[in-house]
mmCIF file of N, CA and C in Angstrom:
data_model
loop_
_atom_site.group_PDB
_atom_site.id
_atom_site.type_symbol
_atom_site.label_atom_id
_atom_site.label_comp_id
_atom_site.label_asym_id
_atom_site.label_seq_id
_atom_site.Cartn_x
_atom_site.Cartn_y
_atom_site.Cartn_z
ATOM 1 N N MET A 1 -105.260 58.248 -75.766
ATOM 2 C CA MET A 1 -105.399 59.506 -76.397
ATOM 3 C C MET A 1 -106.776 60.159 -75.763
ATOM 4 N N GLY A 2 -106.576 61.331 -75.878
ATOM 5 C CA GLY A 2 -107.749 61.920 -75.212
ATOM 6 C C GLY A 2 -109.057 62.260 -76.564
ATOM 7 N N TRP A 3 -109.980 62.703 -75.876
ATOM 8 C CA TRP A 3 -111.264 62.957 -76.770
ATOM 9 C C TRP A 3 -111.016 64.003 -77.724
ATOM 10 N N ASP A 4 -110.054 64.786 -77.234
ATOM 11 C CA ASP A 4 -109.524 65.922 -78.310
ATOM 12 C C ASP A 4 -108.419 65.641 -79.158
ATOM 13 N N GLY A 5 -107.994 64.570 -79.372
ATOM 14 C CA GLY A 5 -106.990 63.935 -80.238
ATOM 15 C C GLY A 5 -105.605 64.062 -79.938
ATOM 16 N N PHE A 6 -105.448 64.551 -78.617
ATOM 17 C CA PHE A 6 -103.927 64.542 -78.194
ATOM 18 C C PHE A 6 -103.653 63.639 -77.055
ATOM 19 N N LEU A 7 -102.286 63.084 -76.805
ATOM 20 C CA LEU A 7 -102.128 62.235 -76.046
ATOM 21 C C LEU A 7 -101.676 62.823 -74.519
ATOM 22 N N TYR A 8 -102.195 62.305 -73.540
ATOM 23 C CA TYR A 8 -101.824 62.793 -72.228
ATOM 24 C C TYR A 8 -101.504 61.665 -71.248
ATOM 25 N N PHE A 9 -100.473 62.004 -70.527
ATOM 26 C CA PHE A 9 -99.824 60.861 -69.696
ATOM 27 C C PHE A 9 -99.153 61.603 -68.448
ATOM 28 N N LEU A 10 -98.831 60.710 -67.362
ATOM 29 C CA LEU A 10 -98.018 61.350 -66.310
ATOM 30 C C LEU A 10 -96.732 60.940 -66.580
ATOM 31 N N ASP A 11 -95.679 62.007 -66.595
ATOM 32 C CA ASP A 11 -94.355 61.865 -66.867
ATOM 33 C C ASP A 11 -93.814 61.813 -65.490
ATOM 34 N N ARG A 12 -93.053 60.573 -65.190
ATOM 35 C CA ARG A 12 -92.541 60.252 -63.735
ATOM 36 C C ARG A 12 -91.047 60.504 -64.075
ATOM 37 N N SER A 13 -90.341 61.095 -64.884
ATOM 38 C CA SER A 13 -89.103 61.071 -65.203
ATOM 39 C C SER A 13 -88.363 61.914 -64.157
ATOM 40 N N SER A 14 -89.311 62.804 -63.346
ATOM 41 C CA SER A 14 -88.625 63.592 -62.256
ATOM 42 C C SER A 14 -89.263 62.918 -60.876
ATOM 43 N N SER A 15 -88.713 63.807 -59.900
ATOM 44 C CA SER A 15 -89.231 63.083 -58.437
ATOM 45 C C SER A 15 -90.734 63.408 -58.318
ATOM 46 N N ASP A 16 -91.228 64.488 -58.862
ATOM 47 C CA ASP A 16 -92.683 64.657 -58.984
ATOM 48 C C ASP A 16 -93.374 64.654 -60.273
ATOM 49 N N ALA A 17 -94.288 63.862 -60.624
ATOM 50 C CA ALA A 17 -94.725 63.042 -61.604
ATOM 51 C C ALA A 17 -95.572 64.620 -62.225
ATOM 52 N N ARG A 18 -95.524 64.885 -63.486
ATOM 53 C CA ARG A 18 -96.211 66.072 -64.250
ATOM 54 C C ARG A 18 -96.991 65.359 -65.144
ATOM 55 N N LEU A 19 -97.944 66.145 -65.476
ATOM 56 C CA LEU A 19 -98.890 65.963 -66.525
ATOM 57 C C LEU A 19 -98.220 66.604 -68.005
ATOM 58 N N ALA A 20 -98.212 65.523 -69.079
ATOM 59 C CA ALA A 20 -97.622 65.875 -70.443
ATOM 60 C C ALA A 20 -98.515 65.711 -71.334
ATOM 61 N N LYS A 21 -98.590 66.548 -72.209
ATOM 62 C CA LYS A 21 -99.431 66.795 -73.600
ATOM 63 C C LYS A 21 -98.390 66.318 -74.618
ATOM 64 N N TYR A 22 -98.872 65.413 -75.496
ATOM 65 C CA TYR A 22 -98.052 65.272 -77.059
ATOM 66 C C TYR A 22 -99.017 65.342 -78.221
ATOM 67 N N SER A 23 -98.506 65.674 -79.247
ATOM 68 C CA SER A 23 -99.278 65.673 -80.402
ATOM 69 C C SER A 23 -99.057 64.183 -80.844
ATOM 70 N N GLY A 24 -100.040 64.029 -81.816
ATOM 71 C CA GLY A 24 -100.282 62.761 -82.521
ATOM 72 C C GLY A 24 -98.893 62.166 -83.354
ATOM 73 N N ASP A 25 -98.078 63.026 -83.428
ATOM 74 C CA ASP A 25 -96.989 62.486 -84.215
ATOM 75 C C ASP A 25 -95.718 62.362 -82.952
ATOM 76 N N GLY A 26 -96.254 62.511 -81.765
ATOM 77 C CA GLY A 26 -95.150 62.231 -80.636
ATOM 78 C C GLY A 26 -94.288 63.518 -80.174
ATOM 79 N N LYS A 27 -94.561 64.737 -80.463
ATOM 80 C CA LYS A 27 -93.759 65.902 -79.956
ATOM 81 C C LYS A 27 -94.572 66.459 -78.697
ATOM 82 N N GLN A 28 -94.008 66.555 -77.615
ATOM 83 C CA GLN A 28 -94.174 67.053 -76.651
ATOM 84 C C GLN A 28 -94.793 68.430 -76.379
ATOM 85 N N LEU A 29 -95.963 68.892 -76.307
ATOM 86 C CA LEU A 29 -96.367 70.286 -76.369
ATOM 87 C C LEU A 29 -96.132 70.788 -75.036
ATOM 88 N N TRP A 30 -96.268 70.453 -73.991
ATOM 89 C CA TRP A 30 -96.185 70.956 -72.530
ATOM 90 C C TRP A 30 -96.092 70.009 -71.490
ATOM 91 N N SER A 31 -95.528 70.333 -70.251
ATOM 92 C CA SER A 31 -95.535 69.507 -69.362
ATOM 93 C C SER A 31 -95.743 70.381 -68.135
ATOM 94 N N ARG A 32 -96.692 70.035 -67.042
ATOM 95 C CA ARG A 32 -97.081 70.773 -66.000
ATOM 96 C C ARG A 32 -97.023 69.992 -64.607
ATOM 97 N N PRO A 33 -96.333 70.578 -63.478
ATOM 98 C CA PRO A 33 -96.755 69.884 -62.281
ATOM 99 C C PRO A 33 -98.008 69.818 -61.890
ATOM 100 N N ILE A 34 -98.368 68.477 -61.066
ATOM 101 C CA ILE A 34 -99.764 68.127 -60.688
ATOM 102 C C ILE A 34 -99.968 68.749 -59.238
ATOM 103 N N PRO A 35 -100.936 69.160 -58.644
ATOM 104 C CA PRO A 35 -100.992 69.682 -57.077
ATOM 105 C C PRO A 35 -101.809 68.354 -56.623
ATOM 106 N N LEU A 36 -100.987 67.121 -56.593
ATOM 107 C CA LEU A 36 -101.649 66.211 -55.852
ATOM 108 C C LEU A 36 -100.147 65.359 -55.372
ATOM 109 N N ASN A 37 -100.360 64.554 -54.153
ATOM 110 C CA ASN A 37 -99.184 64.052 -53.574
ATOM 111 C C ASN A 37 -99.093 62.587 -54.492
ATOM 112 N N ASP A 38 -100.297 61.875 -54.542
ATOM 113 C CA ASP A 38 -100.060 60.624 -55.020
ATOM 114 C C ASP A 38 -101.106 60.545 -56.394
ATOM 115 N N LYS A 39 -100.452 60.274 -57.373
ATOM 116 C CA LYS A 39 -101.194 60.524 -58.738
ATOM 117 C C LYS A 39 -101.006 59.038 -59.639
ATOM 118 N N GLU A 40 -101.758 58.111 -59.242
ATOM 119 C CA GLU A 40 -101.326 56.712 -59.664
ATOM 120 C C GLU A 40 -102.088 56.656 -61.012
ATOM 121 N N GLY A 41 -103.260 57.167 -61.220
ATOM 122 C CA GLY A 41 -104.236 56.736 -62.029
ATOM 123 C C GLY A 41 -103.738 57.492 -63.635
ATOM 124 N N LYS A 42 -104.829 57.037 -64.528
ATOM 125 C CA LYS A 42 -104.547 57.649 -65.874
ATOM 126 C C LYS A 42 -105.371 58.802 -66.268
ATOM 127 N N PRO A 43 -104.470 60.015 -66.553
ATOM 128 C CA PRO A 43 -105.398 61.436 -67.012
ATOM 129 C C PRO A 43 -106.153 60.994 -68.021
ATOM 130 N N TRP A 44 -107.330 61.732 -68.087
ATOM 131 C CA TRP A 44 -108.376 61.680 -69.094
ATOM 132 C C TRP A 44 -108.646 63.286 -69.579
ATOM 133 N N ALA A 45 -108.886 62.866 -70.769
ATOM 134 C CA ALA A 45 -109.085 64.677 -71.474
ATOM 135 C C ALA A 45 -110.439 64.528 -72.074
ATOM 136 N N ASP A 46 -111.236 65.579 -71.768
ATOM 137 C CA ASP A 46 -112.576 65.676 -72.362
ATOM 138 C C ASP A 46 -112.321 66.367 -73.912
ATOM 139 N N ALA A 47 -113.442 66.544 -74.608
ATOM 140 C CA ALA A 47 -113.392 66.882 -76.080
ATOM 141 C C ALA A 47 -113.009 68.297 -75.871
ATOM 142 N N ASP A 48 -112.943 68.854 -74.870
ATOM 143 C CA ASP A 48 -112.333 70.500 -75.090
ATOM 144 C C ASP A 48 -110.784 70.404 -74.617
ATOM 145 N N GLY A 49 -110.359 69.362 -74.163
ATOM 146 C CA GLY A 49 -108.941 69.396 -73.899
ATOM 147 C C GLY A 49 -108.492 69.675 -72.293
ATOM 148 N N ASN A 50 -109.586 69.632 -71.692
ATOM 149 C CA ASN A 50 -109.346 69.943 -70.221
ATOM 150 C C ASN A 50 -109.107 68.517 -69.831
ATOM 151 N N VAL A 51 -108.058 68.228 -68.709
ATOM 152 C CA VAL A 51 -107.647 66.924 -68.283
ATOM 153 C C VAL A 51 -108.025 66.820 -67.025
ATOM 154 N N TYR A 52 -108.427 65.520 -66.549
ATOM 155 C CA TYR A 52 -108.870 65.106 -65.370
ATOM 156 C C TYR A 52 -107.846 64.212 -64.766
ATOM 157 N N ILE A 53 -107.419 64.266 -63.604
ATOM 158 C CA ILE A 53 -106.702 63.224 -62.925
ATOM 159 C C ILE A 53 -107.274 63.118 -61.404
ATOM 160 N N LEU A 54 -107.185 61.681 -60.988
ATOM 161 C CA LEU A 54 -107.644 61.410 -59.468
ATOM 162 C C LEU A 54 -106.513 61.028 -58.901
ATOM 163 N N GLY A 55 -106.343 61.617 -57.545
ATOM 164 C CA GLY A 55 -105.133 61.336 -56.715
ATOM 165 C C GLY A 55 -105.239 61.638 -55.442
ATOM 166 N N THR A 56 -104.595 61.657 -54.594
ATOM 167 C CA THR A 56 -104.575 61.983 -53.153
ATOM 168 C C THR A 56 -103.838 63.031 -52.895
ATOM 169 N N THR A 57 -104.197 63.782 -51.856
ATOM 170 C CA THR A 57 -103.381 64.924 -51.164
ATOM 171 C C THR A 57 -102.362 64.427 -50.043
ATOM 172 N N GLU A 58 -101.524 65.211 -49.559
ATOM 173 C CA GLU A 58 -100.645 64.947 -48.558
ATOM 174 C C GLU A 58 -101.083 64.272 -47.445
ATOM 175 N N LYS A 59 -102.392 64.550 -46.990
ATOM 176 C CA LYS A 59 -103.334 64.115 -46.105
ATOM 177 C C LYS A 59 -103.919 63.195 -46.509
ATOM 178 N N SER A 60 -103.617 62.321 -47.839
ATOM 179 C CA SER A 60 -104.196 61.095 -48.084
ATOM 180 C C SER A 60 -105.639 61.139 -48.341
ATOM 181 N N ARG A 61 -105.947 62.389 -48.793
ATOM 182 C CA ARG A 61 -107.436 62.444 -49.191
ATOM 183 C C ARG A 61 -107.597 62.264 -50.646
ATOM 184 N N THR A 62 -108.610 61.820 -51.062
ATOM 185 C CA THR A 62 -108.833 61.589 -52.433
ATOM 186 C C THR A 62 -109.489 62.952 -53.188
ATOM 187 N N ASN A 63 -108.947 63.185 -54.194
ATOM 188 C CA ASN A 63 -109.348 64.525 -54.968
ATOM 189 C C ASN A 63 -109.497 64.129 -56.420
ATOM 190 N N LEU A 64 -110.318 65.025 -57.310
ATOM 191 C CA LEU A 64 -110.176 64.911 -58.339
ATOM 192 C C LEU A 64 -109.776 66.356 -58.820
ATOM 193 N N VAL A 65 -108.781 66.429 -59.569
ATOM 194 C CA VAL A 65 -108.446 68.026 -60.039
ATOM 195 C C VAL A 65 -108.750 68.034 -61.713
ATOM 196 N N ARG A 66 -108.909 69.100 -62.121
ATOM 197 C CA ARG A 66 -108.889 69.298 -63.654
ATOM 198 C C ARG A 66 -108.057 70.074 -63.954
ATOM 199 N N TYR A 67 -106.927 70.203 -65.147
ATOM 200 C CA TYR A 67 -106.320 71.061 -65.588
ATOM 201 C C TYR A 67 -106.935 71.698 -66.871
ATOM 202 N N SER A 68 -107.329 72.837 -66.700
ATOM 203 C CA SER A 68 -108.355 73.681 -67.649
ATOM 204 C C SER A 68 -107.551 74.040 -69.031
ATOM 205 N N ALA A 69 -107.795 73.772 -69.987
ATOM 206 C CA ALA A 69 -107.435 74.181 -71.373
ATOM 207 C C ALA A 69 -107.371 75.525 -71.504
ATOM 208 N N GLY A 70 -108.563 75.989 -70.985
ATOM 209 C CA GLY A 70 -108.858 77.640 -71.144
ATOM 210 C C GLY A 70 -107.856 78.509 -70.273
ATOM 211 N N THR A 71 -107.747 78.085 -68.958
ATOM 212 C CA THR A 71 -106.794 79.209 -68.223
ATOM 213 C C THR A 71 -105.539 78.466 -67.932
ATOM 214 N N GLY A 72 -105.298 77.442 -68.357
ATOM 215 C CA GLY A 72 -103.986 76.898 -68.240
ATOM 216 C C GLY A 72 -103.686 76.415 -66.618
ATOM 217 N N LYS A 73 -104.526 76.223 -65.836
ATOM 218 C CA LYS A 73 -104.557 76.277 -64.445
ATOM 219 C C LYS A 73 -105.219 74.809 -64.239
ATOM 220 N N PHE A 74 -104.697 74.255 -62.798
ATOM 221 C CA PHE A 74 -105.590 73.195 -62.428
ATOM 222 C C PHE A 74 -106.668 73.546 -61.372
ATOM 223 N N GLU A 75 -107.729 72.897 -61.183
ATOM 224 C CA GLU A 75 -108.622 73.244 -60.090
ATOM 225 C C GLU A 75 -108.980 72.059 -59.424
ATOM 226 N N THR A 76 -109.259 72.063 -58.245
ATOM 227 C CA THR A 76 -109.779 70.784 -57.721
ATOM 228 C C THR A 76 -111.474 70.821 -58.080
ATOM 229 N N LEU A 77 -112.056 69.758 -58.144
ATOM 230 C CA LEU A 77 -113.238 69.454 -58.535
ATOM 231 C C LEU A 77 -114.078 68.990 -57.615
ATOM 232 N N LEU A 78 -113.660 67.801 -57.099
ATOM 233 C CA LEU A 78 -114.338 67.060 -56.037
ATOM 234 C C LEU A 78 -113.347 66.475 -54.821
ATOM 235 N N THR A 79 -113.613 66.482 -53.566
ATOM 236 C CA THR A 79 -112.874 66.326 -52.591
ATOM 237 C C THR A 79 -113.453 64.973 -51.917
ATOM 238 N N ASP A 80 -112.635 64.569 -50.861
ATOM 239 C CA ASP A 80 -112.981 63.555 -49.800
ATOM 240 C C ASP A 80 -114.063 63.710 -49.033
ATOM 241 N N VAL A 81 -114.666 62.387 -48.661
ATOM 242 C CA VAL A 81 -116.181 62.631 -47.786
ATOM 243 C C VAL A 81 -115.477 63.224 -46.432
ATOM 244 N N VAL A 82 -114.303 62.899 -45.872
ATOM 245 C CA VAL A 82 -113.946 63.616 -44.755
ATOM 246 C C VAL A 82 -113.420 65.065 -44.869
ATOM 247 N N GLU A 83 -113.569 65.606 -46.099
ATOM 248 C CA GLU A 83 -113.332 66.932 -46.096
ATOM 249 C C GLU A 83 -114.739 67.792 -46.581
ATOM 250 N N GLY A 84 -116.042 66.907 -46.611
ATOM 251 C CA GLY A 84 -117.191 67.409 -46.852
ATOM 252 C C GLY A 84 -117.530 67.234 -48.261
ATOM 253 N N GLY A 85 -116.666 66.422 -48.889
ATOM 254 C CA GLY A 85 -116.777 65.911 -50.564
ATOM 255 C C GLY A 85 -117.489 64.835 -50.621
ATOM 256 N N VAL A 86 -117.136 64.294 -51.601
ATOM 257 C CA VAL A 86 -117.948 63.015 -52.212
ATOM 258 C C VAL A 86 -117.218 61.910 -52.571
ATOM 259 N N LEU A 87 -115.826 61.934 -52.422
ATOM 260 C CA LEU A 87 -114.959 60.850 -52.873
ATOM 261 C C LEU A 87 -114.189 60.266 -51.813
ATOM 262 N N HIS A 88 -113.966 58.903 -51.691
ATOM 263 C CA HIS A 88 -113.069 58.246 -50.841
ATOM 264 C C HIS A 88 -112.293 56.946 -51.123
ATOM 265 N N ASP A 89 -111.236 57.031 -51.356
ATOM 266 C CA ASP A 89 -110.299 56.043 -51.493
ATOM 267 C C ASP A 89 -110.651 55.341 -53.229
ATOM 268 N N GLU A 90 -110.987 55.915 -53.943
ATOM 269 C CA GLU A 90 -111.217 55.598 -55.468
ATOM 270 C C GLU A 90 -110.021 55.692 -55.888
ATOM 271 N N GLU A 91 -109.631 54.779 -56.880
ATOM 272 C CA GLU A 91 -108.334 54.717 -57.434
ATOM 273 C C GLU A 91 -108.255 54.901 -59.027
ATOM 274 N N HIS A 92 -109.363 54.784 -59.534
ATOM 275 C CA HIS A 92 -109.373 54.789 -61.193
ATOM 276 C C HIS A 92 -110.322 55.847 -61.642
ATOM 277 N N LEU A 93 -110.131 56.285 -62.815
ATOM 278 C CA LEU A 93 -111.157 57.330 -63.200
ATOM 279 C C LEU A 93 -111.358 57.343 -64.918
ATOM 280 N N ALA A 94 -112.461 57.517 -65.269
ATOM 281 C CA ALA A 94 -112.529 57.322 -66.776
ATOM 282 C C ALA A 94 -113.586 58.636 -67.099
ATOM 283 N N VAL A 95 -113.475 59.347 -68.167
ATOM 284 C CA VAL A 95 -114.102 60.546 -68.455
ATOM 285 C C VAL A 95 -114.876 60.297 -69.946
ATOM 286 N N SER A 96 -116.229 60.473 -70.188
ATOM 287 C CA SER A 96 -116.785 60.047 -71.528
ATOM 288 C C SER A 96 -116.636 61.305 -72.536
ATOM 289 N N ARG A 97 -116.916 61.154 -73.586
ATOM 290 C CA ARG A 97 -116.680 62.242 -74.628
ATOM 291 C C ARG A 97 -117.541 63.485 -73.945
ATOM 292 N N GLU A 98 -118.682 63.370 -73.622
ATOM 293 C CA GLU A 98 -119.647 64.300 -73.284
ATOM 294 C C GLU A 98 -119.276 64.869 -71.896
ATOM 295 N N GLY A 99 -118.152 64.389 -71.133
ATOM 296 C CA GLY A 99 -117.898 64.938 -70.099
ATOM 297 C C GLY A 99 -118.446 64.306 -68.622
ATOM 298 N N ARG A 100 -119.056 63.140 -68.882
ATOM 299 C CA ARG A 100 -119.816 62.410 -67.921
ATOM 300 C C ARG A 100 -118.313 61.633 -67.064
ATOM 301 N N ILE A 101 -118.197 61.668 -65.509
ATOM 302 C CA ILE A 101 -117.198 61.283 -64.931
ATOM 303 C C ILE A 101 -117.387 60.021 -64.192
ATOM 304 N N PHE A 102 -116.476 58.984 -64.270
ATOM 305 C CA PHE A 102 -116.634 57.923 -63.331
ATOM 306 C C PHE A 102 -115.401 57.713 -62.550
ATOM 307 N N VAL A 103 -115.615 57.219 -61.540
ATOM 308 C CA VAL A 103 -114.591 57.221 -60.344
ATOM 309 C C VAL A 103 -114.788 55.659 -59.873
ATOM 310 N N PHE A 104 -113.751 54.827 -59.740
ATOM 311 C CA PHE A 104 -114.177 53.449 -59.251
ATOM 312 C C PHE A 104 -113.037 52.917 -58.646
ATOM 313 N N ASP A 105 -112.970 51.752 -58.028
ATOM 314 C CA ASP A 105 -112.020 50.815 -57.700
ATOM 315 C C ASP A 105 -111.990 49.312 -58.070
ATOM 316 N N SER A 106 -111.353 48.506 -57.619
ATOM 317 C CA SER A 106 -111.395 47.244 -57.916
ATOM 318 C C SER A 106 -112.362 46.272 -56.947
ATOM 319 N N TYR A 107 -113.355 46.852 -56.156
ATOM 320 C CA TYR A 107 -114.244 46.160 -55.370
ATOM 321 C C TYR A 107 -115.636 46.616 -55.353
ATOM 322 N N GLY A 108 -115.766 46.875 -56.641
ATOM 323 C CA GLY A 108 -117.244 47.055 -56.883
ATOM 324 C C GLY A 108 -117.788 48.536 -56.512
ATOM 325 N N ARG A 109 -116.977 49.463 -56.013
ATOM 326 C CA ARG A 109 -117.270 50.668 -55.773
ATOM 327 C C ARG A 109 -117.192 51.666 -56.831
ATOM 328 N N MET A 110 -118.292 52.415 -57.140
ATOM 329 C CA MET A 110 -118.329 53.202 -58.279
ATOM 330 C C MET A 110 -119.080 54.360 -58.078
ATOM 331 N N LYS A 111 -118.761 55.537 -58.694
ATOM 332 C CA LYS A 111 -119.573 56.707 -58.581
ATOM 333 C C LYS A 111 -119.580 57.299 -59.813
ATOM 334 N N VAL A 112 -120.545 57.833 -60.302
ATOM 335 C CA VAL A 112 -120.666 58.576 -61.672
ATOM 336 C C VAL A 112 -121.180 60.144 -61.431
ATOM 337 N N PHE A 113 -120.607 60.948 -62.197
ATOM 338 C CA PHE A 113 -120.825 62.477 -61.912
ATOM 339 C C PHE A 113 -121.213 62.958 -63.262
ATOM 340 N N SER A 114 -122.110 63.896 -63.363
ATOM 341 C CA SER A 114 -122.673 64.581 -64.648
ATOM 342 C C SER A 114 -121.297 65.483 -64.907
ATOM 343 N N PRO A 115 -121.384 66.009 -66.042
ATOM 344 C CA PRO A 115 -120.627 67.298 -66.636
ATOM 345 C C PRO A 115 -120.539 68.357 -65.462
ATOM 346 N N ARG A 116 -121.782 68.464 -64.904
ATOM 347 C CA ARG A 116 -121.963 69.861 -63.941
ATOM 348 C C ARG A 116 -121.506 69.052 -62.537
ATOM 349 N N LEU A 117 -120.788 67.913 -62.259
ATOM 350 C CA LEU A 117 -120.502 67.576 -61.217
ATOM 351 C C LEU A 117 -121.273 67.010 -60.093
ATOM 352 N N GLU A 118 -122.683 66.562 -60.634
ATOM 353 C CA GLU A 118 -123.788 66.220 -59.910
ATOM 354 C C GLU A 118 -123.469 64.705 -59.867
ATOM 355 N N MET A 119 -123.467 63.998 -58.606
ATOM 356 C CA MET A 119 -123.528 62.590 -58.580
ATOM 357 C C MET A 119 -124.920 62.172 -59.193
ATOM 358 N N THR A 120 -124.530 61.050 -60.012
ATOM 359 C CA THR A 120 -125.822 60.540 -60.459
ATOM 360 C C THR A 120 -126.159 59.046 -60.302
ATOM 361 N N TYR A 121 -125.075 58.431 -59.786
ATOM 362 C CA TYR A 121 -125.005 57.138 -59.513
ATOM 363 C C TYR A 121 -124.008 56.726 -58.462
ATOM 364 N N ARG A 122 -124.169 56.122 -57.273
ATOM 365 C CA ARG A 122 -123.212 55.468 -56.328
ATOM 366 C C ARG A 122 -123.740 54.427 -55.786
ATOM 367 N N SER A 123 -122.783 53.225 -55.954
ATOM 368 C CA SER A 123 -122.861 51.958 -55.924
ATOM 369 C C SER A 123 -123.232 51.663 -54.257
ATOM 370 N N GLU A 124 -123.922 50.484 -53.902
ATOM 371 C CA GLU A 124 -123.911 50.465 -52.523
ATOM 372 C C GLU A 124 -122.497 50.329 -51.467
ATOM 373 N N GLN A 125 -121.695 49.653 -52.420
ATOM 374 C CA GLN A 125 -120.292 49.428 -51.817
ATOM 375 C C GLN A 125 -119.608 50.776 -51.448
ATOM 376 N N SER A 126 -119.636 51.819 -52.509
ATOM 377 C CA SER A 126 -119.359 53.055 -52.415
ATOM 378 C C SER A 126 -119.824 53.925 -51.086
ATOM 379 N N GLU A 127 -121.295 53.474 -51.026
ATOM 380 C CA GLU A 127 -122.145 54.052 -49.935
ATOM 381 C C GLU A 127 -121.683 53.801 -48.704
ATOM 382 N N ALA A 128 -121.368 52.463 -48.428
ATOM 383 C CA ALA A 128 -120.948 51.732 -47.265
ATOM 384 C C ALA A 128 -119.754 52.127 -46.704
ATOM 385 N N LYS A 129 -118.577 52.467 -47.690
ATOM 386 C CA LYS A 129 -117.282 52.722 -47.559
ATOM 387 C C LYS A 129 -117.247 54.296 -47.077
ATOM 388 N N ASP A 130 -118.241 54.826 -47.770
ATOM 389 C CA ASP A 130 -118.144 56.356 -47.404
ATOM 390 C C ASP A 130 -118.717 56.600 -46.058
ATOM 391 N N ASN A 131 -119.651 55.934 -45.719
ATOM 392 C CA ASN A 131 -120.327 55.858 -44.403
ATOM 393 C C ASN A 131 -119.270 55.278 -43.151
ATOM 394 N N GLU A 132 -118.423 54.354 -43.671
ATOM 395 C CA GLU A 132 -117.440 53.895 -42.764
ATOM 396 C C GLU A 132 -116.352 55.013 -42.334
ATOM 397 N N ALA A 133 -115.797 55.844 -43.569
ATOM 398 C CA ALA A 133 -114.805 56.468 -43.550
ATOM 399 C C ALA A 133 -115.827 57.908 -42.391
ATOM 400 N N LEU A 134 -116.908 58.320 -42.644
ATOM 401 C CA LEU A 134 -117.443 59.515 -42.053
ATOM 402 C C LEU A 134 -117.553 58.980 -40.328
ATOM 403 N N GLU A 135 -117.976 57.828 -40.092
ATOM 404 C CA GLU A 135 -117.893 57.382 -38.780
ATOM 405 C C GLU A 135 -116.490 57.387 -38.180
ATOM 406 N N GLU A 136 -115.455 56.853 -38.779
ATOM 407 C CA GLU A 136 -114.073 57.030 -38.188
ATOM 408 C C GLU A 136 -113.487 58.357 -37.909
ATOM 409 N N MET A 137 -114.043 59.093 -38.876
ATOM 410 C CA MET A 137 -113.693 60.724 -38.625
ATOM 411 C C MET A 137 -114.390 61.134 -37.275
ATOM 412 N N LYS A 138 -115.803 61.010 -37.256
ATOM 413 C CA LYS A 138 -116.311 61.473 -36.117
ATOM 414 C C LYS A 138 -115.467 60.759 -34.873
ATOM 415 N N GLU A 139 -115.148 59.441 -34.606
ATOM 416 C CA GLU A 139 -114.645 58.750 -33.505
ATOM 417 C C GLU A 139 -113.282 59.423 -33.230
ATOM 418 N N THR A 140 -112.601 59.832 -34.329
ATOM 419 C CA THR A 140 -111.439 60.492 -34.191
ATOM 420 C C THR A 140 -111.544 61.964 -33.475
ATOM 421 N N LEU A 141 -112.584 62.656 -34.128
ATOM 422 C CA LEU A 141 -112.770 64.111 -33.336
ATOM 423 C C LEU A 141 -113.421 64.131 -31.973
ATOM 424 N N GLU A 142 -114.052 63.048 -31.693
ATOM 425 C CA GLU A 142 -114.559 62.768 -30.141
ATOM 426 C C GLU A 142 -113.423 62.574 -29.403
ATOM 427 N N LYS A 143 -112.309 61.635 -29.622
ATOM 428 C CA LYS A 143 -111.271 61.216 -28.926
ATOM 429 C C LYS A 143 -110.379 62.373 -28.930
ATOM 430 N N GLU A 144 -110.103 63.338 -29.820
ATOM 431 C CA GLU A 144 -109.493 64.463 -29.821
ATOM 432 C C GLU A 144 -109.955 65.543 -28.895
ATOM 433 N N LYS A 145 -111.346 65.542 -28.727
ATOM 434 C CA LYS A 145 -112.063 66.489 -28.132
ATOM 435 C C LYS A 145 -111.937 66.126 -26.659
ATOM 436 N N ASP A 146 -112.203 64.779 -26.280
ATOM 437 C CA ASP A 146 -111.880 64.083 -24.892
ATOM 438 C C ASP A 146 -110.557 64.658 -24.488
ATOM 439 N N LEU A 147 -109.505 64.533 -25.152
ATOM 440 C CA LEU A 147 -108.174 64.681 -24.838
ATOM 441 C C LEU A 147 -107.848 66.052 -24.686
ATOM 442 N N GLY A 148 -108.356 67.018 -25.268
ATOM 443 C CA GLY A 148 -108.364 68.528 -25.138
ATOM 444 C C GLY A 148 -109.024 69.097 -24.166
#
């Protein structure tokens, strides 16, 4: 149940999962395609009915998208560190009533963002994993440069 009183979940009845919104009595209100390749996590809605989904792009980059209740469109809020962003391999998401965003995995990695998307906390494990991903990206770019 979202903070706005509606139920949101990923409808996997088609080949491409969709975000679906349901009323309290179980009536489907709408269903929208999600602009992510892999979307395994649970969607979270804030008090205004904006819905957040954590997933990966076709290039396996972690992204956080939000479906805006006001515009009816998805927007990418946070991107992967290898794209210049702040996410990397997080698998789970939670959103507080006031819009604080928590992304985490099962290995002690966690990042917390304010409603304005400013990172307010990053665990040591997350920092180490982010730095590792950036080093791997640099090595790959150097190899490509040497071959080119």
